[in-house]
Every structure is written in structure tokens, then in C-alpha cells.
Amino acid sequence: MSMGREIKFRRTSTYDEELANIREFNRKLADQIEEKREYFERCLTTPPYRPTPGLNVEALEGKVTRPEGLKKYPKLYSFRVNKQARVIFWWTEEGVCEYLFPFAKHYTRS
């Protein structure tokens, strides 16, 4: 009998593009983002089926103003990668956890 819960996870093209941008200037941070994303998935799919407090998952109530495209989502959440970075995600109507944007504070695209 396999332990675990079936949840689908999906990365959007926006997520992948932004991760590639981050990787260009800070490979270590990009790797940390992906490691933390994989850890987040393990937390949700193995008992006790919830993110650990260290992931600091929070609902982003109207806090997200950029990128512009994120405004169209009904309810956004994020989890913490480290002091500089969070991953923004949402749950689709089909119950898929979709990663939208890896947000790194000290990085501005030139």
C-alpha cells in the first residue's frame, strides 16, 4: 500500500521564464527555489499532508501588484524559499497546485 496523496503540480511558462532569469544572475538562488518547491510538494503529498511552518505559507490578499498577470487570479498563496525569495502559487478549480512566479526581492530585470 503506497502512502501519499495524489496532488497534481504544474509550473506555468511564466514561472519557468522567471526562474531562467533568476538563474542568469544567481544560479544558487534558482537551485534553492527548485529545492524548496520539491520540498513543498513532498510536504503536501506525504503525511501529515501540510506544509511545515518553515515554509511560511501565506495567502496573498491583494498584496501582489506585479507582474501584472498575477492580478487575474482569484486567490494567491506563497511559500518561503529564504529571506530573499518566495514562490507564488494558486490552486486551480481542478485542484491542481500551479506555480506562477518565483519572486526574488533584490532582483530587478534590467
Steps between C-alpha positions, in 0.01 A plus 500: 500500500655827398486788741441841356238720352446567133541867421589634160763772489565713194744773410382780273711640218522825698649307791755329275596825325551687826698212646726514193546875555593443863738219401688743274597726786494257792521128427511412870173682568331331203611161633370588847163599352469164325615304805244678717228439239576128503498503881162679500361225274632226728336671800161509328510143370628315808352492851407726676417655158575859582784743453747526786500831693841581350340531157298788641209452258275804486202627307588810304190711540537775243871529578618405154516787253761368263542335265174638369375156390472381860213739570256278311526207742224474761719393792877489510728333752872492550760301687837614618824394334725724711516863614523618140261274316151351501309286253153624406240235419125440487256210496308455175133401497611144423713501815835529324770691684636733234827687550471847354807699591823464697531840663848625592503829690839640415480434133376740239512415135711752312 
